[in-house]
Tab-separated table of C-alpha atoms in Angstrom:
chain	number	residue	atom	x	y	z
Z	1	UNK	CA	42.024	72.114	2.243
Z	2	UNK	CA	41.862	73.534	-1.379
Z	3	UNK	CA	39.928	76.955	-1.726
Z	4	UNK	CA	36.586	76.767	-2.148
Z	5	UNK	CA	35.933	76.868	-6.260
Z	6	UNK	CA	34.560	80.110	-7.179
Z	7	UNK	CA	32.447	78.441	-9.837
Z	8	UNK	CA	30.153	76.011	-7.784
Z	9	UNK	CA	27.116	78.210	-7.355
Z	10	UNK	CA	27.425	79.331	-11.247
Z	11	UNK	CA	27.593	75.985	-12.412
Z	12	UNK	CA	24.667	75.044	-10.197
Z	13	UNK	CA	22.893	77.876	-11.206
Z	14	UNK	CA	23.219	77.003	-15.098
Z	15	UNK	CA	22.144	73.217	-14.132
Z	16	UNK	CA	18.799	74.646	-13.146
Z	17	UNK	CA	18.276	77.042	-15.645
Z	18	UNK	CA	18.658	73.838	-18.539
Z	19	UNK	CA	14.864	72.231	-19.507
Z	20	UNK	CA	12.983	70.092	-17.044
Z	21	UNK	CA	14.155	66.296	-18.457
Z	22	UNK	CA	17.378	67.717	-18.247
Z	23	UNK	CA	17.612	68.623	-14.843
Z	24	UNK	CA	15.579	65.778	-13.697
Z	25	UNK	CA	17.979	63.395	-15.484
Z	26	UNK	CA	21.397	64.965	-14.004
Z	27	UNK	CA	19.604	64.975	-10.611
Z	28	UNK	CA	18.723	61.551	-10.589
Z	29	UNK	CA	22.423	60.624	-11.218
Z	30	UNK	CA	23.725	62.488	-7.978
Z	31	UNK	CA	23.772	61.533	-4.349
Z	32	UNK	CA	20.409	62.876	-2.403
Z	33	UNK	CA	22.946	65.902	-1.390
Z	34	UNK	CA	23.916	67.344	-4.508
Z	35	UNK	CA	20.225	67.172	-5.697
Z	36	UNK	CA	20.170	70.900	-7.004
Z	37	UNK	CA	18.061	72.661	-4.088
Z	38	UNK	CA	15.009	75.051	-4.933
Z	39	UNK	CA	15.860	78.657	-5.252
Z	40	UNK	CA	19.544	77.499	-6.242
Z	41	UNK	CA	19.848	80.365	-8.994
Z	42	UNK	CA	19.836	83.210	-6.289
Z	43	UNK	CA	22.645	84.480	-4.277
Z	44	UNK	CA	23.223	84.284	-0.085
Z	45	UNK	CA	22.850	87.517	1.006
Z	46	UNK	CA	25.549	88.651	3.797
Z	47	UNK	CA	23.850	89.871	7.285
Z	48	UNK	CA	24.136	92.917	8.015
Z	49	UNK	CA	27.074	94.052	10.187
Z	50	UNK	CA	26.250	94.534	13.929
Z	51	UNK	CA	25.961	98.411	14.857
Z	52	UNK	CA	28.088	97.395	17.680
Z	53	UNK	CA	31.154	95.279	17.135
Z	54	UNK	CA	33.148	94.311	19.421
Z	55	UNK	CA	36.362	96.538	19.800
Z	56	UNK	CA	39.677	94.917	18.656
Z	57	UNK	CA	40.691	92.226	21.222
Z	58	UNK	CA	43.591	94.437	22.657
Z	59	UNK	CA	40.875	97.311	23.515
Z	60	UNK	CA	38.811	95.497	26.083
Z	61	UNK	CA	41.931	93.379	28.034
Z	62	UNK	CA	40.517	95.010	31.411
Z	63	UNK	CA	36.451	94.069	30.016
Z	64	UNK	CA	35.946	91.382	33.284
Z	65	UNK	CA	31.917	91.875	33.586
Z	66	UNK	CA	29.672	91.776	30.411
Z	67	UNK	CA	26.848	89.153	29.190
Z	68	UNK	CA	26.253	87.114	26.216
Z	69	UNK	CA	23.502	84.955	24.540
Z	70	UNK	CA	23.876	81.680	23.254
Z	71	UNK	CA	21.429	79.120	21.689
Z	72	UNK	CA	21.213	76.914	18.534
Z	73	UNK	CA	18.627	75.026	16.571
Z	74	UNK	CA	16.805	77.415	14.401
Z	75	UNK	CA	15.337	76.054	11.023
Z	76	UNK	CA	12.257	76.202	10.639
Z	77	UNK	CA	8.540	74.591	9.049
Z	78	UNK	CA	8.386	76.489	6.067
Z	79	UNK	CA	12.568	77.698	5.562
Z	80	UNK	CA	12.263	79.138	1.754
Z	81	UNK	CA	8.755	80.210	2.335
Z	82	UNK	CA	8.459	82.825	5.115
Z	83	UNK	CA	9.811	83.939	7.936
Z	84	UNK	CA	11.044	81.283	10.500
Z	85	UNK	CA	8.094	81.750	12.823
Z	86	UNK	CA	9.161	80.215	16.210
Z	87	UNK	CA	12.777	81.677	15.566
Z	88	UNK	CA	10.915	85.041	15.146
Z	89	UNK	CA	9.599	84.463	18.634
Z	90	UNK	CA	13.325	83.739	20.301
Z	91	UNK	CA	14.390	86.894	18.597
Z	92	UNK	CA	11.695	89.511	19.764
Z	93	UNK	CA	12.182	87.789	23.283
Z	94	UNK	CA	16.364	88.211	22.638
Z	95	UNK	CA	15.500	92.403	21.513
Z	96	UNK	CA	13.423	92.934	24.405
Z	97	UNK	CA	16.405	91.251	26.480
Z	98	UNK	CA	19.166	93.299	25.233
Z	99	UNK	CA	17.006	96.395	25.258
Z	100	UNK	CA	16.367	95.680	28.892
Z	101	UNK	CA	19.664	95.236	30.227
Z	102	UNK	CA	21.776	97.597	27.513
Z	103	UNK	CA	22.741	100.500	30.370
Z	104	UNK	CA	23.561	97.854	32.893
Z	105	UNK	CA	27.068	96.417	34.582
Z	106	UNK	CA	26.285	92.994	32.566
Z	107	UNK	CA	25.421	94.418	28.832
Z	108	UNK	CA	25.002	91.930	26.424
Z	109	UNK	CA	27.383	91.833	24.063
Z	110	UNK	CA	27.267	89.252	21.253
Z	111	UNK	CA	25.510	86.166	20.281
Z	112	UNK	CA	26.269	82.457	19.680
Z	113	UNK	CA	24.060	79.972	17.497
Z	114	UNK	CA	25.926	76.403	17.592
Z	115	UNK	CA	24.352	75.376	13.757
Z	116	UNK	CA	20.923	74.742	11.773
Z	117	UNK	CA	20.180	78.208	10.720
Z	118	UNK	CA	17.726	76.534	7.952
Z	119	UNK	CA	17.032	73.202	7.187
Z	120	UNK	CA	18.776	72.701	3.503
Z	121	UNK	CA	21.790	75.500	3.644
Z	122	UNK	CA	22.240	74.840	-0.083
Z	123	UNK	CA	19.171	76.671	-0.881
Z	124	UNK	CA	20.160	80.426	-0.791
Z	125	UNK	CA	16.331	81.096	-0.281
Z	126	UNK	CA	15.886	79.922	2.764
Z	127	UNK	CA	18.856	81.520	4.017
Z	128	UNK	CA	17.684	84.909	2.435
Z	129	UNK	CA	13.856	84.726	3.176
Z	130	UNK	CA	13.404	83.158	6.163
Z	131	UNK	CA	16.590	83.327	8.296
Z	132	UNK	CA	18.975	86.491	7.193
Z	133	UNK	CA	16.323	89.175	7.885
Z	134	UNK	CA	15.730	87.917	11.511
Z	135	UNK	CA	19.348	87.884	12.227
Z	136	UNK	CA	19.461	91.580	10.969
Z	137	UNK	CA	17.116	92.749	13.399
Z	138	UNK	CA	19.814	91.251	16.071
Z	139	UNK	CA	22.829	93.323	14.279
Z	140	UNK	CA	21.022	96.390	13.952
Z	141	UNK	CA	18.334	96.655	16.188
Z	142	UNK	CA	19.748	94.976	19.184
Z	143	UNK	CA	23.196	96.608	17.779
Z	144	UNK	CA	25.187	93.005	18.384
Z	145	UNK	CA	27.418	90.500	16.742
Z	146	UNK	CA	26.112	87.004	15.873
Z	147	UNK	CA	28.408	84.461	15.170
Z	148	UNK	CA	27.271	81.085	13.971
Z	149	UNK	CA	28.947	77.862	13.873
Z	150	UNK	CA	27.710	75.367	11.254
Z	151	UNK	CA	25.106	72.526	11.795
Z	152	UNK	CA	24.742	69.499	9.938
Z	153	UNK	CA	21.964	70.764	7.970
Z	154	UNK	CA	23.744	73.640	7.232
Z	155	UNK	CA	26.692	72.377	5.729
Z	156	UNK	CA	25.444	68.394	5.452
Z	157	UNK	CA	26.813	66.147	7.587
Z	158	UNK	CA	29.569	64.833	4.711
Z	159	UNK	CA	32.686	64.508	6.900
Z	160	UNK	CA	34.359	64.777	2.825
Z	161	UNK	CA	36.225	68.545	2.225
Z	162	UNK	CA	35.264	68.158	-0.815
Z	163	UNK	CA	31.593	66.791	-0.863
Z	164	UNK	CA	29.869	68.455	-3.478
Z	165	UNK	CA	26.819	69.346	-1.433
Z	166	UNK	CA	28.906	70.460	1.981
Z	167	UNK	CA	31.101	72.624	-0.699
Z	168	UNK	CA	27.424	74.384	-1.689
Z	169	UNK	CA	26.248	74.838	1.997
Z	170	UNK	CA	29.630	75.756	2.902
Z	171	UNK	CA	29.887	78.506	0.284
Z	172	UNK	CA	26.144	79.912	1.176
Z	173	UNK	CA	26.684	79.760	4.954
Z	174	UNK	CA	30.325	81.713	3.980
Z	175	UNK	CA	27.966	84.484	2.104
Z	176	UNK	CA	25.850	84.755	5.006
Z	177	UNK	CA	28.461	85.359	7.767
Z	178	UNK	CA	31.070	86.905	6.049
Z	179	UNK	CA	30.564	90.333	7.672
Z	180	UNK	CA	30.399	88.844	10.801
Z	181	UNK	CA	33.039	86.601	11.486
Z	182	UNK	CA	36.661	86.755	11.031
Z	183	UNK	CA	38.168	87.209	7.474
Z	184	UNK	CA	40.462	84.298	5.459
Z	185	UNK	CA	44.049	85.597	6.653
Z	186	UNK	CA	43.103	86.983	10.184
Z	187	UNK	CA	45.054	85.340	12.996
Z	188	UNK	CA	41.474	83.978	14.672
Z	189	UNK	CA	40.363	82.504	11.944
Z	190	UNK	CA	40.997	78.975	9.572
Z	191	UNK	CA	41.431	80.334	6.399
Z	192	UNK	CA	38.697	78.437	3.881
Z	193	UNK	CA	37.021	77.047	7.082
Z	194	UNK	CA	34.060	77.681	9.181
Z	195	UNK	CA	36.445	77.732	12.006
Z	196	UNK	CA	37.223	80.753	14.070
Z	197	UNK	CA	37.867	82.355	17.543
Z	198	UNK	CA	37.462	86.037	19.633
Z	199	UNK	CA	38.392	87.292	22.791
Z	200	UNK	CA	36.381	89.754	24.532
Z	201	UNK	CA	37.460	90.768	28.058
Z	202	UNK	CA	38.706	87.758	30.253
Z	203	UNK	CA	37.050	84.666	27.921
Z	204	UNK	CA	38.125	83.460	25.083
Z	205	UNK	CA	35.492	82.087	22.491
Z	206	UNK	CA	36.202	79.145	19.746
Z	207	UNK	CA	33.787	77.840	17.249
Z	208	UNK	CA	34.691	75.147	15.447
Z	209	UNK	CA	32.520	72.855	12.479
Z	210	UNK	CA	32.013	69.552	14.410
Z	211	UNK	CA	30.629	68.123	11.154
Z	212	UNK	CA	34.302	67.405	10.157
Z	213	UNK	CA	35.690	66.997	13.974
Z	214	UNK	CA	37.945	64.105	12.101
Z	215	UNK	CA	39.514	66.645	10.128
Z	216	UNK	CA	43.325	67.115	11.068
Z	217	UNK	CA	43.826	70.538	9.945
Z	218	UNK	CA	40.530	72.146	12.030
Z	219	UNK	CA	42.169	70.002	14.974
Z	220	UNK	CA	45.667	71.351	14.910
Z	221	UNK	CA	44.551	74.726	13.835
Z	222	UNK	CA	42.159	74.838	17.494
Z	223	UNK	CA	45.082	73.296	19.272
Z	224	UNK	CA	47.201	76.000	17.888
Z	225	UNK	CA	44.864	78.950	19.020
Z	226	UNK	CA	44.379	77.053	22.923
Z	227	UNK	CA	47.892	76.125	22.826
Z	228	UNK	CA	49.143	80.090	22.345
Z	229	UNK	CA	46.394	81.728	24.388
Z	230	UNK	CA	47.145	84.308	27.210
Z	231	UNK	CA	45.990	82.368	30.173
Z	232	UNK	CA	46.433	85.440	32.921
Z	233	UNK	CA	44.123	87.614	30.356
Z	234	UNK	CA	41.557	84.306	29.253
Z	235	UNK	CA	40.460	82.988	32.484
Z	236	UNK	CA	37.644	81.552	30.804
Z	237	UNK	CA	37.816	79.568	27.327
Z	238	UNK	CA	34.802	78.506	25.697
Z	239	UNK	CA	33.900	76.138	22.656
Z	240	UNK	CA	31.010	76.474	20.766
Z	241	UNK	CA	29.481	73.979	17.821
Z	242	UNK	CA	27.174	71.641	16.214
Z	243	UNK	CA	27.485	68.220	17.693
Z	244	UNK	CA	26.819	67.502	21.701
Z	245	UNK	CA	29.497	65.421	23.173
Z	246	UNK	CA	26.727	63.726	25.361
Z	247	UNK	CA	23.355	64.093	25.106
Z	248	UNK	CA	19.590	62.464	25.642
Z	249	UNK	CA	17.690	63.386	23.146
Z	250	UNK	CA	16.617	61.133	19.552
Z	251	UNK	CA	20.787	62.142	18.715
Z	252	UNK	CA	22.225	60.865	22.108
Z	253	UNK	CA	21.682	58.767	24.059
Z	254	UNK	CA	21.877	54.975	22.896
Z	255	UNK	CA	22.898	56.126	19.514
Z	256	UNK	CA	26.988	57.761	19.246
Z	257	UNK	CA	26.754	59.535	15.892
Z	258	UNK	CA	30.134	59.899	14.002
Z	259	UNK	CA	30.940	63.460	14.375
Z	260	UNK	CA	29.687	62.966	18.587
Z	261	UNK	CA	32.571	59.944	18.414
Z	262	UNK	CA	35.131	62.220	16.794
Z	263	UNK	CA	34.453	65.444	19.440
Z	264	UNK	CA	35.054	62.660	22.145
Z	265	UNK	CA	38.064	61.442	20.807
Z	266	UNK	CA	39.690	64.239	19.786
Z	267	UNK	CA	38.510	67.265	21.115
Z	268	UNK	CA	37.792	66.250	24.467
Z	269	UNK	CA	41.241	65.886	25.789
Z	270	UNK	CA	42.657	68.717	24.263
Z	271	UNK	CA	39.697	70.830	25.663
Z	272	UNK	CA	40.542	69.092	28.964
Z	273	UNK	CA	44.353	69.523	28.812
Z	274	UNK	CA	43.810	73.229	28.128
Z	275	UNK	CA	40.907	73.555	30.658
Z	276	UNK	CA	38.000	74.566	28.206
Z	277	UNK	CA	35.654	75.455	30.885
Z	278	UNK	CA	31.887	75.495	28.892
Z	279	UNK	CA	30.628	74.139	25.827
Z	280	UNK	CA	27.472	75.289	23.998
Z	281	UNK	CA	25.931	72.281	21.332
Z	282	UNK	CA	23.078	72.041	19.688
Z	283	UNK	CA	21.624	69.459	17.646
Z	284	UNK	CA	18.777	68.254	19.971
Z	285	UNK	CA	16.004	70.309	20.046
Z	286	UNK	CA	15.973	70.792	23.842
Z	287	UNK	CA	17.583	72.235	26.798
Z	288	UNK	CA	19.823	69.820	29.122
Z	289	UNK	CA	22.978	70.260	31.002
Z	290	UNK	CA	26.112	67.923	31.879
Z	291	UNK	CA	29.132	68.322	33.835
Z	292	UNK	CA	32.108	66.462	33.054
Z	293	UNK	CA	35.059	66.448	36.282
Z	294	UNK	CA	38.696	65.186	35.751
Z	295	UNK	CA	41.900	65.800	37.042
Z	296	UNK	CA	44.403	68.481	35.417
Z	297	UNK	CA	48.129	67.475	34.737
Z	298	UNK	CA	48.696	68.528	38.035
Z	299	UNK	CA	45.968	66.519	39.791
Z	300	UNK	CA	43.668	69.645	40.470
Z	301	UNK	CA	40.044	69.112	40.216
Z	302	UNK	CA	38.522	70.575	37.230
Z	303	UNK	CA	35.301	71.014	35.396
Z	304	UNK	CA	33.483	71.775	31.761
Z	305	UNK	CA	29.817	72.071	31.804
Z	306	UNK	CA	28.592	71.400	28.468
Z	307	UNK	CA	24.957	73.039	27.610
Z	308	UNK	CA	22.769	71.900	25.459
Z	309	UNK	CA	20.474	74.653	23.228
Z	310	UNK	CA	18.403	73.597	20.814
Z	311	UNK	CA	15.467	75.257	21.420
Z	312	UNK	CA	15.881	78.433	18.460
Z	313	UNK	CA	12.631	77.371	16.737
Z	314	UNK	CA	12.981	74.208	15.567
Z	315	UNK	CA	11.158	71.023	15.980
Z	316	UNK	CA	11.171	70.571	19.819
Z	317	UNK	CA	12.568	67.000	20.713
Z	318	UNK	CA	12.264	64.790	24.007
Z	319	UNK	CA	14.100	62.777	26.434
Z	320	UNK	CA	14.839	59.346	25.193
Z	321	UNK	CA	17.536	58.003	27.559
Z	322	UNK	CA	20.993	58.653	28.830
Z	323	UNK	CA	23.669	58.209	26.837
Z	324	UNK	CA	26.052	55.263	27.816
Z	325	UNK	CA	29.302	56.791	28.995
Z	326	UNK	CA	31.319	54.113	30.406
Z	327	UNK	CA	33.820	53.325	27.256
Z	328	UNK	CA	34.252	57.104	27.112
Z	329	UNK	CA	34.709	57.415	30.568
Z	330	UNK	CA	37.501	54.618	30.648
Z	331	UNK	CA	38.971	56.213	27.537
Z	332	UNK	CA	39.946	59.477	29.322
Z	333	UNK	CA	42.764	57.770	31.227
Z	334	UNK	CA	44.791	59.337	33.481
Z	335	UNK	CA	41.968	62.595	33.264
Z	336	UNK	CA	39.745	60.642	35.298
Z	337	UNK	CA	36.901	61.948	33.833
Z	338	UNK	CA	33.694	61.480	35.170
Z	339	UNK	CA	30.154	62.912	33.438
Z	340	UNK	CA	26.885	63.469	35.427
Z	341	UNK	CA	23.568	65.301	34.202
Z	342	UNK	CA	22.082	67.729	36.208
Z	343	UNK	CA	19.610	68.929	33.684
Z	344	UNK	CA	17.686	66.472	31.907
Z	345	UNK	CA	14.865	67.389	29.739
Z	346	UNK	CA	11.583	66.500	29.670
Z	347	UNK	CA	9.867	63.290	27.963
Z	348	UNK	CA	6.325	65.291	26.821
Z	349	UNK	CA	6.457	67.671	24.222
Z	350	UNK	CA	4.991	69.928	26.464
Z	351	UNK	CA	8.630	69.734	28.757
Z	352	UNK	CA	11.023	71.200	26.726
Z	353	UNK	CA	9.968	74.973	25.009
Z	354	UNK	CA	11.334	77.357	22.815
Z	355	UNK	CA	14.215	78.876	24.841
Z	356	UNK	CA	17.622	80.726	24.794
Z	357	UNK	CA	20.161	81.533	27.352
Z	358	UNK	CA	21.926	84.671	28.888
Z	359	UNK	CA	25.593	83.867	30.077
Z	360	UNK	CA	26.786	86.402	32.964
Z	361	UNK	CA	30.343	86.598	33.334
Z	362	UNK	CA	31.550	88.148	36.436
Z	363	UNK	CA	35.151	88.218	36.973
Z	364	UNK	CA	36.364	84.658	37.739
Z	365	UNK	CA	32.390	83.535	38.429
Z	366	UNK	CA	30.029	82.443	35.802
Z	367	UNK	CA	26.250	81.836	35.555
Z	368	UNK	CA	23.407	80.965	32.937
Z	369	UNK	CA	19.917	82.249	32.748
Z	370	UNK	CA	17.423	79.966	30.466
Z	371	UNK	CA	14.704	82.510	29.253
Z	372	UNK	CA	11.506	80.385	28.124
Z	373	UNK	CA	9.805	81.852	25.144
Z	374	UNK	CA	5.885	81.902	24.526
Z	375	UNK	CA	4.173	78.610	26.163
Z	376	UNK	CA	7.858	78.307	27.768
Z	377	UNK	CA	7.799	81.765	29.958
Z	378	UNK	CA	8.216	80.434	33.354
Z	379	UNK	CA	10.674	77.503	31.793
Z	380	UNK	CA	12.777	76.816	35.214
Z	381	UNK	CA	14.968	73.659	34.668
Z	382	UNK	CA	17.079	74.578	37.738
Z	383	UNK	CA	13.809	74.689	39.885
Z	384	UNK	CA	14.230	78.335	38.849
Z	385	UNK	CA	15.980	79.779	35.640
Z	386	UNK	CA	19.547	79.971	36.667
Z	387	UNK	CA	22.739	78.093	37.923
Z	388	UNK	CA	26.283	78.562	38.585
Z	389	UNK	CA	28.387	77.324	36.122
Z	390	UNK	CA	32.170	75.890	37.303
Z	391	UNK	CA	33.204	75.793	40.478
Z	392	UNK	CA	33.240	78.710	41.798
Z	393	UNK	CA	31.164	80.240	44.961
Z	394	UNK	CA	28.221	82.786	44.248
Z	395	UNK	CA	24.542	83.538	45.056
Z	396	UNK	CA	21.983	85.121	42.710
C-alpha cells in the first residue's frame, strides 16, 4: 500500500474554501464519497492518551485475571452537531463500571469498539464534536485504553486502497487514534493500515479493517502475527472488527455483503487453523451471539464464539432472519464446521437496547456480562446477563 498522501486534507480543505458554483460544480463531478463533507476545513483531533496504558507486553506475561469492555456501533442522530447522546449514555454506564470494579481481582483494563465511531468519518467535525470528547472521558477519567477498529462508515466501505473518500476517512480516523494504538514501524502494527494487535496477560488481541478483508497484504500481515504468536503465554487469541461473519439483523441474514463473504473466505480458516477463540463485530445495531465448532488439525473439538455489539448508540436494529449457512458450512472442508445461534435478538424495537459488554478472563476460563443501558437495565439475553464463553467448565 503506498503511504497515505500528506496533502489530501489540504487539498480538500482549499476545494471548500473556493466560491459556492465552484464547489458545487467539482462536487457534482465526484462519486457520492468524495463529495467534500461539512466541516472538511478543520483538523481530527487525537484522543487523549489513557492515564493508564497498558505496560509493555513483556511486563504483564504472568497478568492471567483482568477484565475488558467491548462494544461497537456508536454514531449518532446529530454526529457534527452535539454530543452523541445515546453513546453518552453507554459511556457514563462504562465510568460507573470501571469505577466500580477498579480495586478488584478482575480490573478493567482497556476497551474495544469494532467500527462506526460517527456516521461520515470524512467530516473531522463529527469526529471532534460529537465523538472525541466522549472517548476522552474513557482515557482519562476511567484512566483506560480504547482501541477502535474501523467501520464502514468510518472509512467507507470502498474495498479500493486508494479510494479517494476511504483515503479521507482513513486519514481522520488515523488523527483520532494515533495516541492510542500502535505506531507505523512497531512490530504489532501494519504500517499505513488500520491494522494492529496487543497482548496483555494470557490473550492476545487483533483488530483488523474488515472493510478491505480482500486485501492480501492485511491478510498475510494477520497471518504473520497468529502464525509467530507464543501459544504457552496467549492461551486466548481474539479478533476484533467491523463486519459480522454471520449475523440476523437488516446486514445478515438473507443478504452476504462483500466484506461478510471475504471474512468467511479468508479469515475464517486461518482464525480456525490458529484457534482464534472469540470474535467481537459490529455492524448490526443489536446484541446476538453464535458459536461456530470444527475440528483442529488434529481432530480435537474446538470452538469461536463470535459476539455481536452494536448497541454503542446507534440506530437500534431488529431480527430479520437467520442467515443461510449451508454453502459456508460445506466450504470449511475438512474443519467440519458447524454454526448455531444461541443468542438471537429481538424482532420489536423494544428487544434489543443500548448495551455493552464486560469480558472476564480468568485463567484458561472466559465469560461475558451484557450491561443494558437506560430502558435496557435489566437486558438479560442469557435469561440473565452472562454466559460462559468456550468450552470450558465454570459457574457464576
Amino acid at each position: 500500500m503506498r503511504s497515505l498522501p500528506c496533502r489530501t486534507v489540504p487539498v480538500l480543505s482549499a476545494i471548500a474554501a473556493l466560491a459556492l458554483p465552484v464547489l458545487s460544480a467539482i462536487a457534482c463531478s465526484l462519486p457520492a464519497q468524495v463529495t467534500p463533507a461539512a466541516g472538511a476545513k478543520d483538523t481530527v483531533v487525537s484522543i487523549r492518551q489513557p492515564r493508564n496504558p497498558l505496560p509493555a507486553e513483556s511486563a504483564s506475561a504472568n497478568t492471567t485475571r483482568f477484565s475488558f469492555i467491548a462494544y461497537g456501533d456508536t454514531r449518532g442522530r446529530r454526529d457534527g452537531v452535539s454530543e452523541q447522546y445515546e453513546h453518552s449514555l453507554v459511556v457514563e454506564s462504562m465510568l460507573r463500571t470501571i469505577k466500580s470494579r477498579e480495586n478488584g481481582p478482575e480490573a478493567i483494563r482497556f476497551v474495544l469498539q469494532s467500527g462506526d465511531a460517527v456516521v461520515n468519518g470524512r467530516d473531522p467535525k463529527q469526529w471532534n464534536v460529537s465523538f472525541i470528547g466522549l472517548i476522552n472521558r474513557l482515557t482519562t477519567t476511567g484512566g483506560v485504553p480504547y482501541y477502535l477498529a474501523p467501520g464502514n462508515h468510518d472509512v467507507t466501505s470502498a474495498a479500493e486502497l486508494d479510494a479517494p473518500g476511504r483515503l479521507v476517512g482513513l486519514e481522520n480516523y488515523l488523527r483520532a487514534v494515533g495516541q492510542l494504538i500502535p505506531a507505523d514501524g512497531a512490530a504489532r502494527r501494519l504500517a499505513g493500515y488500520p491494522t494492529y494487535a496487543l497482548g496483555y496477560g494470557n490473550t492476545f488481541v487483533i483488530a483488523f479493517d474488515s472493510n478491505i478483508a480482500e486485501d492480501p497484504t492485511q491478510l498475510a500481515w494477520v497471518r504473520s502475527q497468529l502464525e509467530g504468536l507464543d501459544r504457552a503465554r496467549f492461551t486466548h487469541v481474539i479478533a476484533f472488527f467491523h463486519h459480522p461473519v454471520y449475523s440476523s439483523g437488516p446486514h445478515g441474514g438473507s443478504t452476504i455483503e462483500r466484506p461478510t463473504s471475504a471474512v468467511r473466505e479468508y479469515y475464517m480458516p486461518l482464525f480456525r487453523k490458529h484457534n482464534v477463540e472469540l470474535l467481537f463485530t459490529g455492524h448490526e445495531h443489536l446484541y446476538e451471539h453464535f458459536v461456530e465448532r470444527y475440528r483442529d488439525a488434529t481432530g480435537q473439538p474446538r470452538r469461536i464464539d463470535q459476539i455481536v455489539s452494536g448497541g454503542g448508540g446507534a440506530p437500534l436494529y431488529t431480527y430479520q432472519g437467520e442467515p443461510d449457512l449451508r454453502a459456508y458450512e460445506r466450504a470449511s472442508g475438512v474443519d467440519s464446521a458447524r454454526v448455531s445461534h444461541v443468542v438471537r435478538p429481538g424482532p420489536k424495537a423494544g428487544d434489543n437496547p443500548y448495551h455493552y459488554t464486560v469480558v472476564h478472563v480468568d485463567g484458561p476460563r472466559v465469560w461475558i456480562e451484557v450491561i443494558g443501558v437506560d430502558w435496557g437495565a435489566g437486558y438479560a439475553p442469557y435469561s440473565g446477563n452472562r454466559s460462559v464463553l468456550g468450552d470450558s467448565v465454570m459457574r457464576r
